[in-house]
PDB file of C-alpha atoms and ligand atoms in Angstrom:
ATOM      1  CA  MET Y  19     -33.952-205.342-247.203  1.00 68.00           C
ATOM      2  CA  ASP Y  20     -33.357-207.360-250.321  1.00 73.00           C
ATOM      3  CA  ILE Y  21     -36.542-209.343-250.625  1.00 82.00           C
ATOM      4  CA  HIS Y  22     -38.568-209.983-253.768  1.00 91.00           C
ATOM      5  CA  ASP Y  23     -41.368-212.321-252.689  1.00 96.00           C
ATOM      6  CA  ILE Y  24     -42.611-212.350-249.090  1.00 97.00           C
ATOM      7  CA  LEU Y  25     -43.609-215.957-248.498  1.00 97.00           C
ATOM      8  CA  SER Y  26     -42.268-216.975-245.086  1.00 97.00           C
ATOM      9  CA  LEU Y  27     -40.663-215.581-241.959  1.00 96.00           C
ATOM     10  CA  SER Y  28     -37.704-217.834-242.807  1.00 94.00           C
ATOM     11  CA  GLN Y  29     -36.636-215.247-245.396  1.00 95.00           C
ATOM     12  CA  PHE Y  30     -35.911-212.678-242.699  1.00 96.00           C
ATOM     13  CA  ASN Y  31     -32.980-212.297-240.363  1.00 95.00           C
ATOM     14  CA  LYS Y  32     -32.537-210.037-237.377  1.00 95.00           C
ATOM     15  CA  SER Y  33     -31.091-207.199-239.387  1.00 95.00           C
ATOM     16  CA  SER Y  34     -33.743-207.252-242.143  1.00 95.00           C
ATOM     17  CA  LEU Y  35     -36.462-207.244-239.475  1.00 97.00           C
ATOM     18  CA  LEU Y  36     -34.904-204.262-237.725  1.00 96.00           C
ATOM     19  CA  ASP Y  37     -34.635-202.479-241.112  1.00 96.00           C
ATOM     20  CA  LEU Y  38     -38.325-203.112-241.670  1.00 97.00           C
ATOM     21  CA  PHE Y  39     -39.164-201.729-238.220  1.00 98.00           C
ATOM     22  CA  LYS Y  40     -37.120-198.617-239.003  1.00 97.00           C
ATOM     23  CA  ALA Y  41     -39.056-198.166-242.254  1.00 97.00           C
ATOM     24  CA  THR Y  42     -42.317-198.703-240.369  1.00 98.00           C
ATOM     25  CA  ASN Y  43     -41.438-195.967-237.872  1.00 97.00           C
ATOM     26  CA  LYS Y  44     -40.587-193.727-240.809  1.00 97.00           C
ATOM     27  CA  ILE Y  45     -44.011-194.356-242.358  1.00 97.00           C
ATOM     28  CA  LYS Y  46     -45.620-193.471-238.996  1.00 96.00           C
ATOM     29  CA  LYS Y  47     -43.706-190.179-238.959  1.00 95.00           C
ATOM     30  CA  LEU Y  48     -44.661-189.396-242.559  1.00 95.00           C
ATOM     31  CA  GLU Y  49     -48.346-189.882-241.781  1.00 92.00           C
ATOM     32  CA  LYS Y  50     -48.654-186.273-240.683  1.00 89.00           C
ATOM     33  CA  GLY Y  51     -49.128-184.531-244.021  1.00 88.00           C
ATOM     34  CA  TYR Y  52     -49.360-187.842-245.905  1.00 89.00           C
ATOM     35  CA  LYS Y  53     -45.774-187.421-247.125  1.00 91.00           C
ATOM     36  CA  TYR Y  54     -45.740-190.995-248.402  1.00 93.00           C
ATOM     37  CA  SER Y  55     -48.601-190.504-250.822  1.00 94.00           C
ATOM     38  CA  ASN Y  56     -46.548-190.928-254.026  1.00 95.00           C
ATOM     39  CA  PHE Y  57     -44.443-193.951-252.974  1.00 97.00           C
ATOM     40  CA  LEU Y  58     -46.593-196.293-255.100  1.00 97.00           C
ATOM     41  CA  LYS Y  59     -47.547-193.798-257.788  1.00 97.00           C
ATOM     42  CA  ASN Y  60     -48.421-195.617-261.041  1.00 97.00           C
ATOM     43  CA  LYS Y  61     -48.226-198.993-259.283  1.00 98.00           C
ATOM     44  CA  LEU Y  62     -51.035-201.482-259.411  1.00 98.00           C
ATOM     45  CA  VAL Y  63     -51.296-204.321-256.885  1.00 98.00           C
ATOM     46  CA  ALA Y  64     -53.660-207.299-257.196  1.00 98.00           C
ATOM     47  CA  LEU Y  65     -55.286-208.686-254.040  1.00 98.00           C
ATOM     48  CA  LEU Y  66     -56.296-212.264-254.710  1.00 97.00           C
ATOM     49  CA  PHE Y  67     -58.060-213.731-251.671  1.00 97.00           C
ATOM     50  CA  PHE Y  68     -59.295-217.313-252.016  1.00 96.00           C
ATOM     51  CA  GLU Y  69     -60.179-217.428-248.292  1.00 95.00           C
ATOM     52  CA  PRO Y  70     -62.249-214.970-246.245  1.00 92.00           C
ATOM     53  CA  SER Y  71     -60.440-211.975-244.768  1.00 94.00           C
ATOM     54  CA  SER Y  72     -61.322-208.682-243.131  1.00 90.00           C
ATOM     55  CA  ARG Y  73     -58.219-207.024-241.723  1.00 94.00           C
ATOM     56  CA  THR Y  74     -55.524-208.415-243.999  1.00 97.00           C
ATOM     57  CA  PHE Y  75     -57.518-207.648-247.137  1.00 98.00           C
ATOM     58  CA  SER Y  76     -58.616-204.176-246.129  1.00 97.00           C
ATOM     59  CA  SER Y  77     -55.279-203.166-244.640  1.00 98.00           C
ATOM     60  CA  PHE Y  78     -53.416-204.184-247.818  1.00 98.00           C
ATOM     61  CA  SER Y  79     -55.992-202.298-249.881  1.00 98.00           C
ATOM     62  CA  ALA Y  80     -55.677-199.227-247.657  1.00 98.00           C
ATOM     63  CA  ALA Y  81     -51.866-199.477-247.612  1.00 98.00           C
ATOM     64  CA  VAL Y  82     -51.579-199.479-251.424  1.00 98.00           C
ATOM     65  CA  LYS Y  83     -54.024-196.587-251.797  1.00 98.00           C
ATOM     66  CA  LYS Y  84     -52.473-194.462-249.045  1.00 98.00           C
ATOM     67  CA  LEU Y  85     -49.149-194.828-250.858  1.00 98.00           C
ATOM     68  CA  GLY Y  86     -50.711-193.526-254.062  1.00 97.00           C
ATOM     69  CA  GLY Y  87     -51.113-196.878-255.815  1.00 98.00           C
ATOM     70  CA  GLN Y  88     -54.209-198.705-256.995  1.00 98.00           C
ATOM     71  CA  THR Y  89     -55.571-202.207-256.511  1.00 98.00           C
ATOM     72  CA  ILE Y  90     -57.414-204.861-258.474  1.00 97.00           C
ATOM     73  CA  GLU Y  91     -59.351-206.830-255.886  1.00 97.00           C
ATOM     74  CA  TYR Y  92     -60.595-210.394-256.147  1.00 93.00           C
ATOM     75  CA  GLN Y  93     -62.439-211.619-253.089  1.00 91.00           C
ATOM     76  CA  ASN Y  94     -63.696-215.146-253.316  1.00 85.00           C
ATOM     77  CA  PRO Y  95     -62.278-215.841-256.818  1.00 84.00           C
ATOM     78  CA  THR Y  96     -63.479-219.442-256.597  1.00 80.00           C
ATOM     79  CA  GLN Y  97     -66.971-217.985-257.171  1.00 79.00           C
ATOM     80  CA  THR Y  98     -66.303-214.872-259.177  1.00 78.00           C
ATOM     81  CA  SER Y  99     -63.399-215.521-261.559  1.00 79.00           C
ATOM     82  CA  SER Y 100     -62.361-218.079-264.188  1.00 81.00           C
ATOM     83  CA  VAL Y 101     -61.366-220.333-261.286  1.00 81.00           C
ATOM     84  CA  VAL Y 102     -65.081-221.324-261.340  1.00 79.00           C
ATOM     85  CA  LYS Y 103     -64.430-222.803-264.766  1.00 80.00           C
ATOM     86  CA  GLY Y 104     -61.438-224.757-263.552  1.00 84.00           C
ATOM     87  CA  GLU Y 105     -58.556-222.393-264.258  1.00 89.00           C
ATOM     88  CA  THR Y 106     -55.381-223.321-262.355  1.00 93.00           C
ATOM     89  CA  LEU Y 107     -53.779-220.979-259.850  1.00 95.00           C
ATOM     90  CA  GLU Y 108     -50.692-220.815-262.077  1.00 97.00           C
ATOM     91  CA  ASP Y 109     -52.741-219.623-265.064  1.00 96.00           C
ATOM     92  CA  THR Y 110     -54.674-217.131-262.952  1.00 95.00           C
ATOM     93  CA  VAL Y 111     -51.526-215.448-261.628  1.00 97.00           C
ATOM     94  CA  LYS Y 112     -49.793-215.517-265.013  1.00 97.00           C
ATOM     95  CA  ILE Y 113     -52.720-213.577-266.489  1.00 96.00           C
ATOM     96  CA  ILE Y 114     -52.847-211.093-263.611  1.00 97.00           C
ATOM     97  CA  GLU Y 115     -49.087-210.548-263.925  1.00 98.00           C
ATOM     98  CA  ASN Y 116     -49.742-208.792-267.238  1.00 98.00           C
ATOM     99  CA  TYR Y 117     -51.765-206.097-265.501  1.00 98.00           C
ATOM    100  CA  VAL Y 118     -50.073-205.426-262.186  1.00 98.00           C
ATOM    101  CA  ASP Y 119     -46.759-204.848-260.368  1.00 98.00           C
ATOM    102  CA  ALA Y 120     -47.268-207.215-257.413  1.00 98.00           C
ATOM    103  CA  ILE Y 121     -49.787-209.803-256.201  1.00 98.00           C
ATOM    104  CA  VAL Y 122     -50.973-210.408-252.628  1.00 98.00           C
ATOM    105  CA  ILE Y 123     -52.487-213.879-252.235  1.00 98.00           C
ATOM    106  CA  ARG Y 124     -54.401-215.743-249.534  1.00 98.00           C
ATOM    107  CA  HIS Y 125     -55.102-219.392-250.270  1.00 97.00           C
ATOM    108  CA  SER Y 126     -56.307-222.485-248.401  1.00 95.00           C
ATOM    109  CA  GLU Y 127     -53.534-224.725-249.764  1.00 96.00           C
ATOM    110  CA  THR Y 128     -50.193-224.634-248.002  1.00 97.00           C
ATOM    111  CA  ASP Y 129     -48.137-224.942-251.201  1.00 97.00           C
ATOM    112  CA  ALA Y 130     -50.161-222.385-253.190  1.00 97.00           C
ATOM    113  CA  LEU Y 131     -47.938-219.402-252.487  1.00 98.00           C
ATOM    114  CA  GLU Y 132     -44.733-221.163-253.541  1.00 97.00           C
ATOM    115  CA  ARG Y 133     -46.484-222.286-256.718  1.00 98.00           C
ATOM    116  CA  ALA Y 134     -47.723-218.787-257.506  1.00 98.00           C
ATOM    117  CA  ALA Y 135     -44.297-217.261-256.834  1.00 98.00           C
ATOM    118  CA  GLN Y 136     -42.711-219.838-259.175  1.00 97.00           C
ATOM    119  CA  ALA Y 137     -45.188-219.001-261.916  1.00 98.00           C
ATOM    120  CA  VAL Y 138     -44.616-215.245-262.116  1.00 98.00           C
ATOM    121  CA  ALA Y 139     -41.704-212.801-262.133  1.00 97.00           C
ATOM    122  CA  ILE Y 140     -43.393-209.990-260.167  1.00 97.00           C
ATOM    123  CA  PRO Y 141     -43.332-209.974-256.334  1.00 97.00           C
ATOM    124  CA  VAL Y 142     -45.821-212.262-254.584  1.00 98.00           C
ATOM    125  CA  ILE Y 143     -46.837-211.581-250.989  1.00 98.00           C
ATOM    126  CA  ASN Y 144     -48.275-214.286-248.749  1.00 98.00           C
ATOM    127  CA  ALA Y 145     -51.441-213.156-246.960  1.00 98.00           C
ATOM    128  CA  GLY Y 146     -51.968-216.625-245.453  1.00 98.00           C
ATOM    129  CA  ASN Y 147     -51.332-220.072-246.962  1.00 98.00           C
ATOM    130  CA  GLY Y 148     -53.597-222.700-245.387  1.00 97.00           C
ATOM    131  CA  ILE Y 149     -52.178-223.890-242.071  1.00 96.00           C
ATOM    132  CA  GLY Y 150     -48.719-222.765-243.187  1.00 97.00           C
ATOM    133  CA  GLU Y 151     -47.738-219.176-242.496  1.00 97.00           C
ATOM    134  CA  HIS Y 152     -49.003-215.616-242.359  1.00 98.00           C
ATOM    135  CA  PRO Y 153     -45.799-213.584-242.551  1.00 98.00           C
ATOM    136  CA  THR Y 154     -47.240-210.069-242.691  1.00 98.00           C
ATOM    137  CA  GLN Y 155     -49.358-210.783-239.602  1.00 98.00           C
ATOM    138  CA  ALA Y 156     -46.253-211.992-237.759  1.00 98.00           C
ATOM    139  CA  LEU Y 157     -44.335-208.905-238.880  1.00 98.00           C
ATOM    140  CA  LEU Y 158     -46.986-206.642-237.403  1.00 98.00           C
ATOM    141  CA  ASP Y 159     -47.089-208.783-234.253  1.00 98.00           C
ATOM    142  CA  LEU Y 160     -43.300-208.598-233.884  1.00 98.00           C
ATOM    143  CA  PHE Y 161     -43.358-204.860-234.488  1.00 98.00           C
ATOM    144  CA  THR Y 162     -46.062-204.439-231.835  1.00 98.00           C
ATOM    145  CA  ILE Y 163     -43.952-206.309-229.264  1.00 98.00           C
ATOM    146  CA  TYR Y 164     -40.827-204.385-230.321  1.00 98.00           C
ATOM    147  CA  ASP Y 165     -42.679-201.087-230.089  1.00 98.00           C
ATOM    148  CA  LYS Y 166     -43.638-201.841-226.491  1.00 98.00           C
ATOM    149  CA  PHE Y 167     -40.355-203.282-225.166  1.00 98.00           C
ATOM    150  CA  LYS Y 168     -37.900-201.583-227.609  1.00 97.00           C
ATOM    151  CA  THR Y 169     -36.224-204.962-228.094  1.00 97.00           C
ATOM    152  CA  LEU Y 170     -37.102-208.517-229.064  1.00 98.00           C
ATOM    153  CA  ASP Y 171     -34.327-210.069-226.973  1.00 97.00           C
ATOM    154  CA  ASN Y 172     -34.828-211.595-223.515  1.00 98.00           C
ATOM    155  CA  LEU Y 173     -38.610-211.863-223.724  1.00 98.00           C
ATOM    156  CA  THR Y 174     -41.024-214.404-222.278  1.00 98.00           C
ATOM    157  CA  GLY Y 175     -44.371-214.955-223.942  1.00 98.00           C
ATOM    158  CA  LEU Y 176     -47.442-217.111-223.793  1.00 98.00           C
ATOM    159  CA  ILE Y 177     -49.033-218.357-227.025  1.00 98.00           C
ATOM    160  CA  ALA Y 178     -52.439-219.933-226.510  1.00 98.00           C
ATOM    161  CA  GLY Y 179     -55.064-221.635-228.662  1.00 98.00           C
ATOM    162  CA  ASP Y 180     -54.736-223.515-231.934  1.00 98.00           C
ATOM    163  CA  LEU Y 181     -50.990-223.983-232.335  1.00 98.00           C
ATOM    164  CA  LEU Y 182     -51.346-226.757-234.893  1.00 97.00           C
ATOM    165  CA  ASN Y 183     -53.478-224.919-237.449  1.00 97.00           C
ATOM    166  CA  GLY Y 184     -52.797-221.293-236.538  1.00 97.00           C
ATOM    167  CA  ARG Y 185     -50.582-219.964-239.311  1.00 97.00           C
ATOM    168  CA  THR Y 186     -49.970-216.650-237.538  1.00 98.00           C
ATOM    169  CA  VAL Y 187     -48.433-218.568-234.634  1.00 98.00           C
ATOM    170  CA  HIS Y 188     -46.067-220.458-236.934  1.00 97.00           C
ATOM    171  CA  SER Y 189     -44.700-217.270-238.463  1.00 97.00           C
ATOM    172  CA  LEU Y 190     -44.515-215.516-235.094  1.00 98.00           C
ATOM    173  CA  ILE Y 191     -42.451-218.277-233.477  1.00 97.00           C
ATOM    174  CA  LYS Y 192     -40.063-218.282-236.449  1.00 96.00           C
ATOM    175  CA  GLY Y 193     -39.641-214.513-236.144  1.00 97.00           C
ATOM    176  CA  LEU Y 194     -39.041-214.554-232.391  1.00 97.00           C
ATOM    177  CA  GLY Y 195     -36.471-217.319-232.884  1.00 96.00           C
ATOM    178  CA  LEU Y 196     -34.218-214.775-234.612  1.00 96.00           C
ATOM    179  CA  PHE Y 197     -33.690-212.953-231.324  1.00 96.00           C
ATOM    180  CA  LYS Y 198     -31.849-213.920-228.123  1.00 96.00           C
ATOM    181  CA  HIS Y 199     -33.112-215.668-224.990  1.00 96.00           C
ATOM    182  CA  ILE Y 200     -36.743-216.077-225.939  1.00 97.00           C
ATOM    183  CA  THR Y 201     -38.954-218.325-223.828  1.00 97.00           C
ATOM    184  CA  LEU Y 202     -42.395-219.253-225.115  1.00 98.00           C
ATOM    185  CA  TYR Y 203     -45.034-221.082-223.089  1.00 98.00           C
ATOM    186  CA  LEU Y 204     -47.331-222.915-225.498  1.00 98.00           C
ATOM    187  CA  LEU Y 205     -50.841-223.515-224.152  1.00 98.00           C
ATOM    188  CA  SER Y 206     -53.204-225.610-226.251  1.00 98.00           C
ATOM    189  CA  PRO Y 207     -55.560-228.566-226.073  1.00 97.00           C
ATOM    190  CA  ARG Y 208     -53.598-231.747-226.746  1.00 96.00           C
ATOM    191  CA  GLU Y 209     -55.260-232.155-230.157  1.00 96.00           C
ATOM    192  CA  LEU Y 210     -53.834-228.795-231.262  1.00 97.00           C
ATOM    193  CA  VAL Y 211     -50.216-228.884-230.112  1.00 97.00           C
ATOM    194  CA  LEU Y 212     -47.368-228.152-232.511  1.00 96.00           C
ATOM    195  CA  THR Y 213     -46.139-231.233-234.362  1.00 95.00           C
ATOM    196  CA  LYS Y 214     -42.785-232.797-233.432  1.00 94.00           C
ATOM    197  CA  GLU Y 215     -41.362-231.539-236.744  1.00 94.00           C
ATOM    198  CA  GLN Y 216     -42.503-227.989-235.995  1.00 94.00           C
ATOM    199  CA  ILE Y 217     -40.973-228.088-232.503  1.00 93.00           C
ATOM    200  CA  ARG Y 218     -37.731-229.317-234.067  1.00 92.00           C
ATOM    201  CA  ASP Y 219     -37.790-226.698-236.847  1.00 91.00           C
ATOM    202  CA  TYR Y 220     -38.600-223.780-234.543  1.00 92.00           C
ATOM    203  CA  SER Y 221     -36.181-224.705-231.758  1.00 88.00           C
ATOM    204  CA  SER Y 222     -32.805-222.995-231.786  1.00 83.00           C
ATOM    205  CA  GLN Y 223     -30.215-221.791-229.318  1.00 81.00           C
ATOM    206  CA  ASN Y 224     -32.220-218.593-229.066  1.00 90.00           C
ATOM    207  CA  ILE Y 225     -35.626-219.962-228.193  1.00 95.00           C
ATOM    208  CA  THR Y 226     -36.987-222.258-225.514  1.00 95.00           C
ATOM    209  CA  LEU Y 227     -40.428-223.714-226.213  1.00 96.00           C
ATOM    210  CA  ILE Y 228     -42.338-224.974-223.177  1.00 96.00           C
ATOM    211  CA  PRO Y 229     -45.634-226.760-223.940  1.00 96.00           C
ATOM    212  CA  ILE Y 230     -48.134-226.477-221.052  1.00 97.00           C
ATOM    213  CA  LYS Y 231     -51.513-228.119-220.582  1.00 96.00           C
ATOM    214  CA  THR Y 232     -53.326-225.927-218.052  1.00 97.00           C
ATOM    215  CA  VAL Y 233     -53.670-222.243-217.244  1.00 98.00           C
ATOM    216  CA  ASN Y 234     -52.189-222.965-213.812  1.00 98.00           C
ATOM    217  CA  GLU Y 235     -48.829-223.429-215.496  1.00 98.00           C
ATOM    218  CA  ILE Y 236     -48.755-219.887-216.948  1.00 98.00           C
ATOM    219  CA  PRO Y 237     -45.910-218.003-215.242  1.00 98.00           C
ATOM    220  CA  LYS Y 238     -46.599-214.485-213.946  1.00 97.00           C
ATOM    221  CA  LYS Y 239     -43.570-213.020-215.710  1.00 96.00           C
ATOM    222  CA  CYS Y 240     -44.835-213.038-219.338  1.00 98.00           C
ATOM    223  CA  ASP Y 241     -44.163-209.949-221.431  1.00 98.00           C
ATOM    224  CA  PHE Y 242     -46.975-210.794-223.813  1.00 98.00           C
ATOM    225  CA  TRP Y 243     -49.925-213.117-224.135  1.00 98.00           C
ATOM    226  CA  TYR Y 244     -50.840-214.030-227.709  1.00 98.00           C
ATOM    227  CA  TRP Y 245     -54.250-215.663-227.763  1.00 98.00           C
ATOM    228  CA  THR Y 246     -55.692-217.309-230.899  1.00 98.00           C
ATOM    229  CA  ARG Y 247     -58.985-218.880-231.962  1.00 97.00           C
ATOM    230  CA  VAL Y 248     -59.460-222.565-232.680  1.00 97.00           C
ATOM    231  CA  GLN Y 249     -59.420-222.731-236.499  1.00 96.00           C
ATOM    232  CA  LYS Y 250     -62.870-224.180-237.183  1.00 96.00           C
ATOM    233  CA  GLU Y 251     -62.372-224.397-240.955  1.00 94.00           C
ATOM    234  CA  ARG Y 252     -59.435-226.811-240.565  1.00 96.00           C
ATOM    235  CA  PHE Y 253     -61.508-229.484-238.767  1.00 96.00           C
ATOM    236  CA  LYS Y 254     -62.936-232.483-240.590  1.00 94.00           C
ATOM    237  CA  SER Y 255     -65.861-232.750-238.192  1.00 96.00           C
ATOM    238  CA  LEU Y 256     -67.861-229.983-236.544  1.00 97.00           C
ATOM    239  CA  ALA Y 257     -68.325-232.192-233.481  1.00 96.00           C
ATOM    240  CA  ASP Y 258     -64.540-232.405-232.999  1.00 96.00           C
ATOM    241  CA  TYR Y 259     -64.299-228.624-233.226  1.00 97.00           C
ATOM    242  CA  LYS Y 260     -67.106-228.095-230.738  1.00 97.00           C
ATOM    243  CA  LYS Y 261     -65.488-230.452-228.245  1.00 96.00           C
ATOM    244  CA  ILE Y 262     -62.355-228.334-227.900  1.00 96.00           C
ATOM    245  CA  LYS Y 263     -63.242-224.845-229.089  1.00 95.00           C
ATOM    246  CA  ASP Y 264     -63.682-223.424-225.586  1.00 94.00           C
ATOM    247  CA  SER Y 265     -60.688-225.123-223.983  1.00 95.00           C
ATOM    248  CA  PHE Y 266     -58.906-221.901-223.063  1.00 97.00           C
ATOM    249  CA  ILE Y 267     -60.698-218.617-222.510  1.00 97.00           C
ATOM    250  CA  LEU Y 268     -58.914-215.485-221.392  1.00 98.00           C
ATOM    251  CA  THR Y 269     -61.084-214.209-218.545  1.00 98.00           C
ATOM    252  CA  LYS Y 270     -60.676-211.226-216.258  1.00 97.00           C
ATOM    253  CA  LYS Y 271     -60.148-213.676-213.414  1.00 98.00           C
ATOM    254  CA  LEU Y 272     -57.282-215.412-215.243  1.00 98.00           C
ATOM    255  CA  LEU Y 273     -55.678-212.083-216.073  1.00 98.00           C
ATOM    256  CA  ASP Y 274     -55.891-211.012-212.421  1.00 98.00           C
ATOM    257  CA  GLN Y 275     -54.332-214.287-211.322  1.00 98.00           C
ATOM    258  CA  LYS Y 276     -51.591-214.718-213.895  1.00 98.00           C
ATOM    259  CA  GLY Y 277     -51.017-211.323-215.511  1.00 98.00           C
ATOM    260  CA  ASN Y 278     -48.663-208.499-214.567  1.00 98.00           C
ATOM    261  CA  ASN Y 279     -48.683-204.737-215.131  1.00 98.00           C
ATOM    262  CA  GLN Y 280     -46.063-204.551-217.896  1.00 97.00           C
ATOM    263  CA  MET Y 281     -47.446-207.176-220.269  1.00 98.00           C
ATOM    264  CA  ILE Y 282     -49.440-206.705-223.450  1.00 98.00           C
ATOM    265  CA  ILE Y 283     -52.381-208.830-224.602  1.00 98.00           C
ATOM    266  CA  MET Y 284     -52.447-209.712-228.292  1.00 98.00           C
ATOM    267  CA  HIS Y 285     -54.683-211.626-230.712  1.00 98.00           C
ATOM    268  CA  PRO Y 286     -54.429-211.787-234.529  1.00 98.00           C
ATOM    269  CA  LEU Y 287     -58.255-211.693-234.751  1.00 97.00           C
ATOM    270  CA  PRO Y 288     -60.927-212.687-235.508  1.00 96.00           C
ATOM    271  CA  ARG Y 289     -61.732-213.277-231.833  1.00 97.00           C
ATOM    272  CA  ILE Y 290     -64.651-215.645-231.408  1.00 96.00           C
ATOM    273  CA  ASN Y 291     -65.138-216.031-227.671  1.00 95.00           C
ATOM    274  CA  GLU Y 292     -61.649-216.838-226.459  1.00 97.00           C
ATOM    275  CA  ILE Y 293     -61.084-213.409-224.914  1.00 98.00           C
ATOM    276  CA  GLU Y 294     -63.806-211.989-222.664  1.00 98.00           C
ATOM    277  CA  ILE Y 295     -65.161-208.681-223.977  1.00 98.00           C
ATOM    278  CA  GLU Y 296     -64.371-207.090-220.613  1.00 97.00           C
ATOM    279  CA  ILE Y 297     -60.640-207.406-221.382  1.00 98.00           C
ATOM    280  CA  ASP Y 298     -60.996-205.144-224.463  1.00 98.00           C
ATOM    281  CA  ASN Y 299     -60.851-202.001-222.349  1.00 97.00           C
ATOM    282  CA  ASP Y 300     -57.895-203.131-220.262  1.00 98.00           C
ATOM    283  CA  SER Y 301     -54.966-200.813-220.972  1.00 98.00           C
ATOM    284  CA  ARG Y 302     -52.753-203.848-221.668  1.00 98.00           C
ATOM    285  CA  SER Y 303     -54.957-205.021-224.572  1.00 98.00           C
ATOM    286  CA  VAL Y 304     -53.616-204.069-228.002  1.00 98.00           C
ATOM    287  CA  TYR Y 305     -55.557-206.433-230.285  1.00 98.00           C
ATOM    288  CA  LEU Y 306     -58.248-203.938-231.291  1.00 98.00           C
ATOM    289  CA  THR Y 307     -55.985-200.914-231.295  1.00 98.00           C
ATOM    290  CA  LYS Y 308     -52.179-200.857-231.757  1.00 98.00           C
ATOM    291  CA  GLN Y 309     -51.966-204.246-233.436  1.00 98.00           C
ATOM    292  CA  ILE Y 310     -54.482-203.157-236.072  1.00 98.00           C
ATOM    293  CA  LYS Y 311     -52.837-199.796-236.759  1.00 97.00           C
ATOM    294  CA  ASN Y 312     -49.421-201.478-236.906  1.00 98.00           C
ATOM    295  CA  GLY Y 313     -50.827-203.873-239.517  1.00 98.00           C
ATOM    296  CA  LEU Y 314     -51.430-200.933-241.800  1.00 98.00           C
ATOM    297  CA  TYR Y 315     -48.035-199.327-241.117  1.00 98.00           C
ATOM    298  CA  ILE Y 316     -46.051-202.539-241.553  1.00 98.00           C
ATOM    299  CA  ARG Y 317     -47.773-203.319-244.877  1.00 98.00           C
ATOM    300  CA  MET Y 318     -47.144-199.761-246.067  1.00 98.00           C
ATOM    301  CA  ALA Y 319     -43.482-200.119-245.114  1.00 98.00           C
ATOM    302  CA  LEU Y 320     -43.171-203.500-246.828  1.00 97.00           C
ATOM    303  CA  LEU Y 321     -44.718-202.231-250.055  1.00 97.00           C
ATOM    304  CA  SER Y 322     -42.541-199.107-249.986  1.00 97.00           C
ATOM    305  CA  LEU Y 323     -39.421-201.243-249.503  1.00 96.00           C
ATOM    306  CA  LEU Y 324     -40.513-203.630-252.231  1.00 95.00           C
ATOM    307  CA  PHE Y 325     -40.722-200.782-254.720  1.00 94.00           C
ATOM    308  CA  GLY Y 326     -37.516-199.162-253.452  1.00 87.00           C
ATOM    309  CA  LYS Y 327     -39.181-196.018-252.196  1.00 87.00           C
ATOM    310  CA  ILE Y 328     -37.975-195.866-248.623  1.00 86.00           C
TER     311      ILE Y 328
HETATM  312  C1  LIG L 417     -55.678-214.877-239.131  1.00 71.46           C
HETATM  313  C2  LIG L 417     -55.559-215.777-240.338  1.00 71.46           C
HETATM  314  O1  LIG L 417     -56.241-215.554-241.336  1.00 71.46           O
HETATM  315  O2  LIG L 417     -54.716-216.646-240.248  1.00 71.46           O
HETATM  316  N1  LIG L 417     -56.408-213.733-239.385  1.00 71.46           N
HETATM  317  C3  LIG L 417     -55.720-212.628-239.763  1.00 71.46           C
HETATM  318  O3  LIG L 417     -55.400-212.444-240.907  1.00 71.46           O
HETATM  319  N2  LIG L 417     -55.352-211.792-238.806  1.00 71.46           N
HETATM  320  C4  LIG L 417     -56.076-215.539-237.901  1.00 71.46           C
HETATM  321  C5  LIG L 417     -57.306-216.380-237.896  1.00 71.46           C
HETATM  322  O4  LIG L 417     -58.017-216.498-238.893  1.00 71.46           O
HETATM  323  O5  LIG L 417     -57.571-216.950-236.835  1.00 71.46           O
END
């Protein structure tokens, strides 16, 4: 895998994704005995999170440390760093570049990651850029699906929730589009459908996108359901958010009606109320278990590849 910055799923092709999955399986094997614990020896990675995060932040932090590296962590730099005084993102990253070997950034502006990557020579990793993309989340999602079905070809999935603002969805669709005969049913309130440009960009010979408006249209044959929350922070008015936030809830009843035994149930988290708690213990649910663990493994593999250690 010859990748310097990790900004978008568009940088990957089928073979680089499969290489990453191989490296991820290797990391899983090395876990016994912590045989990876010097892969990032003497490396320092900055985590610069301008937006709230639980899993992405802590799994990157854990990944670096498990590999023997160290982190400098900025959570909420708009309150705690020179950004308060008006420092530009470009200046901030140029300063940090003097201390560290790579920077992981989450930012509310869609163009922020490109700008940061332009400003510095060290690798920049996108941990979420506004309503744009969230490549490392999609990589762990793709790995989770691959791990279950041992392929990413010939799959049918359902993606539900906020397709317009959900950056994890954007990266996931791009990633799936690299494989053959993918069919995705897209369930969302009409205010939160993908834009025409997105549909055009994501469509390819490999992928068929089928927007649906009601749960009745979900086919029984899906290999995975990928549910997402309505992205409250992207709405101009709270009233607009409240009107549509509960449009689609994954209930036990819906799962009984439209699910099948082989499928998996995914969610990038945080879950607000769009999946009933009762579903958590269903053996098909992976959002609180495998997906989380895979997030750690995939980030460890990515960092190891980035520093040429695997
Ligand atoms: C997602 C994000 O930040 O885009 N969270 C995550 O990192 N898994 C999803 C979300 O916030 O809804």
